[in-house]
């Protein structure tokens, strides 16, 4: 069983949640009613044993300790007297502030125990009920609404006249508060003295000084009027004494807001750092929680946070009892019984001690168990009915008090059976200023505090964001910007925090059900349950016309006793209405909208300095636009960059300034810093989103705004927090990315310029707020839209360098390794881009240099700039172990060396030119860089594409160098043999790095390259053989090598379907090689064998001629489609890939060589036949050769044949030769 209320040596601090324990379950008269109570807070001293008074003790005589502070009573003083203290009208708000965790979520009702008892006694009592009801989430706050007190106030101040008129017209014109009788005050005094006797413990009536007699009527009798009057705060005016409040921040002559509104978001940029700092103004406004106990009471399924001042005693065999004094002549009625029973249930007290007296003389004591109270004589009541009443009243209120922020009035006139519910907020707004409602401010603050508390919970799921947003929007509806700028600014900042900017939005996430964009968490437009017998009381159709202002009516209090008569029909949205943002831009715009509202609140509360420039928010602030004529280029950029870094360094020294006169440390200062930082983040996200959409002009505009926000933050802030510096690095990095993209997409510059210059009204207003604090343009160098490509690339590079410098001097490198790596990667990349830019410029200058053979100074400077950029980029990538990108930059450096080598070539027209030492030097340097790139990668698996690319470039370099040495042999410096050796070595190295086997897009190129290398080597050895005399061993070696390379070249060219001419050329060279060999042969048989081999080579060219014929046929078909017969193609017109001039030339050579070989073959075969008599096979060959030779001669003699006809003739001749060669004798083969 729960420890009795008040027990224990020390009470927990208010707001500390005790560990909930299972309370008592009471079984009463056969009806089971579940009730448990957990003490959340108690200010009562250790529980005192009550003293049983002697019989005949006269309670009319005061005890010696009466109305004095006692150690047993503690500092609470007369508060222990329970009902002697009148409940304050805002008592539920005081509790709600202290137990903010429970509000809006776990608890159904927050109220004084007296109000709870009054509600549950409605069906039994004829007395009037007047209560204010407020809804916060699913929690209802109930407070006594003393209408008579309001009317007394109205007659003095003129306020509340609208309610007075409404009340007198519609409610009860006759009802007036009954004056308390002398008997009432006599009974109060008797009870008070009884309790002090019980605490005193000696049981004796001691005489007291006569002054105490005066106290008897003073504080007790006058308490009702005074307590009631003092407890109501002014509706809105501030007491003059508060103007001296040292805790409030005074900004010049701006009117001070009520001090209980003070609450600011701490200046640290932590997303959830939202602790509100409310000062003791709450106490002055009657919002203090001054109950002796706050109890979490669960009655059946209803959870209530209840305040109670009932005195509890203990000691002896009674762990906890409540003391009651009764007149023996007056029986206990039902109302008193319910009162005692509920008090004991709420405080979890198991027994009641009743002291009976007659005319103040103690007669006897009686002990009654709590569960027996409902069965007392003359006080019988059903606990089940009380449960039904509680459930019905709660359902009735929850169904009808649907609007957060509204004040509802539950009213039952004295002696009436009808209970009515009015919406005072709506009535107030129809007639007067909403601030004439005294509940407006406490409700607004509670909404704000509940939202703050929900934001602070680390384990909050996003599904609560809709609830938080609703709370804050409803809070803002109740506030006036001129009076409460601080809480409005703070609420807007929290609203902006709800939209996550740093993570991608999951549009279909279950956290954000699509349920519209309503600002209310409870649907006001929802239709209520249809009228029926059960719920008929929800309808106003049968009400008198005077009651048409009521929201809902209970026609008879008897209905409350009917089980489940009122079912809760309100439908709370499961996650409230969080707006569904269809995309990042919409989300950021909502954030910026709230930020702007917050900035307006801050600015309106700051004293307007006379020298501030008068800015018109409707006038756009021009965004500076640079073109190449005004920009100073990279040189001026260096100066601006230096100034920027100087300024960044100065933040470490704590300098700051504000043009608007904001006082550092004031709430305006702290809040504006937070709002500015939030807007900066929103603009950053917008810029990033625009980048993804390739809207680079828009992206640059947003990052400019983000950096301008950051600029103002820097001017205001004395010291830069690490998180802010990291964010600045991110902004500069993104700015660098945008400038690079603008440089790479120069063709869309006009569209980007238009995007860049566009501005929304919201952006203009935010800029004007920023310009109130600072005009400095520290980041202007980074965000200008230039039309000069070199300048844009330089700006991009400087952005990355600035980000890197910030990471270095603020020691953030180690804490943000990922950021550091990203910045270095981008620095390496941009340096590669700039290096390539200068390299291409150098190549362009080189192509323009026609007449002058010497390398110009401009070219050399461009080479140096390019080389320097590549070198720095390689260092950047190597510092973060990025082997792949380092290899790519080494590859580009190799390409630069090749451009340098090409620049040293003489003009093409100089036939005497030789391969120069400078060319050799640069080509070898290029080879070194390519080899370094391969070493950097290590193996192909690291990055196959880059590995293949480097290999290809290396192969190309070797091939180019070998080709140049072969074509422009440096014979003036080297011997022929040495050149041939170097060419052969370079060609073989080129072959080594030319991968013909791996299947890839580059495979056909590799095959063509390898075939060309073999062809060139074969041609070289062929040439050596022709020119060499003497060394027979060397000649034989050259012959073997030439034959080997020719055959390899043929095999590779055969794989390619688009190189028929190259294949023909190689085959013709092979025929020439055979002819050269035949010339040195003496025997007819040897010559015949060689001739047969040469003719065999010729027949193998059929595939090449078939490809040529296919191309020519396709071309003729295309001509017949596209052109009229009158038009004809010139010799050089040809389909793609076929050089007709080359084909004609090769065809001419082919015909002449074929003619020569056939003639020689016929001669040798004829002479052989005459000498020894030929075989049948030889005769057949001779016959075929003669026939083919005859056809060939006729064809060559006919000059009118077209290229296609000649090709087809050759193919038919080769067809005739082929069978003979295929079936030829072994000797011929």
PDB file of N, CA and C in Angstrom, residues 6 87 159 178 198 244 386 495 523 554 589 654 702 764 867 888 905 950 1117 1196:
ATOM      1  N   UNK A   6       1.978  12.698   3.406  1.00  0.00           N
ATOM      2  CA  UNK A   6       2.583  13.460   4.482  1.00  0.00           C
ATOM      3  C   UNK A   6       3.581  12.658   5.274  1.00  0.00           C
ATOM      4  N   UNK A  87      -9.425  28.733  -2.277  1.00  0.00           N
ATOM      5  CA  UNK A  87      -8.672  28.329  -3.466  1.00  0.00           C
ATOM      6  C   UNK A  87      -8.465  29.518  -4.396  1.00  0.00           C
ATOM      7  N   UNK A 159     -13.542  46.881 -16.498  1.00  0.00           N
ATOM      8  CA  UNK A 159     -13.334  45.642 -17.265  1.00  0.00           C
ATOM      9  C   UNK A 159     -14.535  44.725 -17.090  1.00  0.00           C
ATOM     10  N   UNK A 178     -24.685  34.741  -1.176  1.00  0.00           N
ATOM     11  CA  UNK A 178     -25.226  34.840   0.184  1.00  0.00           C
ATOM     12  C   UNK A 178     -24.107  35.234   1.126  1.00  0.00           C
ATOM     13  N   UNK A 198      -5.384  19.597  18.889  1.00  0.00           N
ATOM     14  CA  UNK A 198      -4.935  18.250  18.518  1.00  0.00           C
ATOM     15  C   UNK A 198      -3.436  18.212  18.272  1.00  0.00           C
ATOM     16  N   UNK A 244      10.432  48.515 -11.866  1.00  0.00           N
ATOM     17  CA  UNK A 244      11.780  48.540 -11.300  1.00  0.00           C
ATOM     18  C   UNK A 244      12.408  47.145 -11.261  1.00  0.00           C
ATOM     19  N   UNK A 386     -20.951   7.599  -7.959  1.00  0.00           N
ATOM     20  CA  UNK A 386     -19.918   8.659  -7.976  1.00  0.00           C
ATOM     21  C   UNK A 386     -18.957   8.427  -9.146  1.00  0.00           C
ATOM     22  N   UNK A 495       9.092  26.598 -33.239  1.00  0.00           N
ATOM     23  CA  UNK A 495       8.357  26.117 -34.418  1.00  0.00           C
ATOM     24  C   UNK A 495       9.312  25.825 -35.564  1.00  0.00           C
ATOM     25  N   UNK A 523     -10.155  18.713 -34.031  1.00  0.00           N
ATOM     26  CA  UNK A 523     -10.907  19.211 -35.166  1.00  0.00           C
ATOM     27  C   UNK A 523     -12.092  20.038 -34.701  1.00  0.00           C
ATOM     28  N   UNK A 554     -26.234  20.336 -20.097  1.00  0.00           N
ATOM     29  CA  UNK A 554     -26.758  19.125 -19.447  1.00  0.00           C
ATOM     30  C   UNK A 554     -28.129  19.528 -18.906  1.00  0.00           C
ATOM     31  N   UNK A 589      11.042  26.882 -46.368  1.00  0.00           N
ATOM     32  CA  UNK A 589      10.254  28.127 -46.419  1.00  0.00           C
ATOM     33  C   UNK A 589       9.411  28.278 -45.148  1.00  0.00           C
ATOM     34  N   UNK A 654      37.286  37.927 -29.206  1.00  0.00           N
ATOM     35  CA  UNK A 654      36.033  38.323 -28.567  1.00  0.00           C
ATOM     36  C   UNK A 654      35.530  39.697 -28.936  1.00  0.00           C
ATOM     37  N   UNK A 702      21.032  31.454 -52.652  1.00  0.00           N
ATOM     38  CA  UNK A 702      20.724  30.959 -51.309  1.00  0.00           C
ATOM     39  C   UNK A 702      21.977  30.878 -50.435  1.00  0.00           C
ATOM     40  N   UNK A 764      13.865  39.412 -48.488  1.00  0.00           N
ATOM     41  CA  UNK A 764      14.180  40.839 -48.336  1.00  0.00           C
ATOM     42  C   UNK A 764      13.998  41.277 -46.884  1.00  0.00           C
ATOM     43  N   UNK A 867      51.189  23.054 -63.787  1.00  0.00           N
ATOM     44  CA  UNK A 867      51.999  22.076 -63.048  1.00  0.00           C
ATOM     45  C   UNK A 867      51.890  22.296 -61.541  1.00  0.00           C
ATOM     46  N   UNK A 888      44.909   9.948 -60.821  1.00  0.00           N
ATOM     47  CA  UNK A 888      44.312  10.737 -61.914  1.00  0.00           C
ATOM     48  C   UNK A 888      45.067  12.041 -62.129  1.00  0.00           C
ATOM     49  N   UNK A 905      57.945  20.498 -80.911  1.00  0.00           N
ATOM     50  CA  UNK A 905      58.008  20.016 -82.301  1.00  0.00           C
ATOM     51  C   UNK A 905      58.132  21.236 -83.220  1.00  0.00           C
ATOM     52  N   UNK A 950      45.197   4.786 -67.109  1.00  0.00           N
ATOM     53  CA  UNK A 950      46.634   5.122 -66.970  1.00  0.00           C
ATOM     54  C   UNK A 950      47.461   4.233 -67.905  1.00  0.00           C
ATOM     55  N   UNK A1117      23.207   2.901-102.127  1.00  0.00           N
ATOM     56  CA  UNK A1117      21.795   2.881-101.742  1.00  0.00           C
ATOM     57  C   UNK A1117      21.382   4.201-101.097  1.00  0.00           C
ATOM     58  N   UNK A1196      41.735  -3.892-116.068  1.00  0.00           N
ATOM     59  CA  UNK A1196      42.602  -2.718-115.857  1.00  0.00           C
ATOM     60  C   UNK A1196      42.638  -1.855-117.112  1.00  0.00           C
TER      61      UNK A1196
END
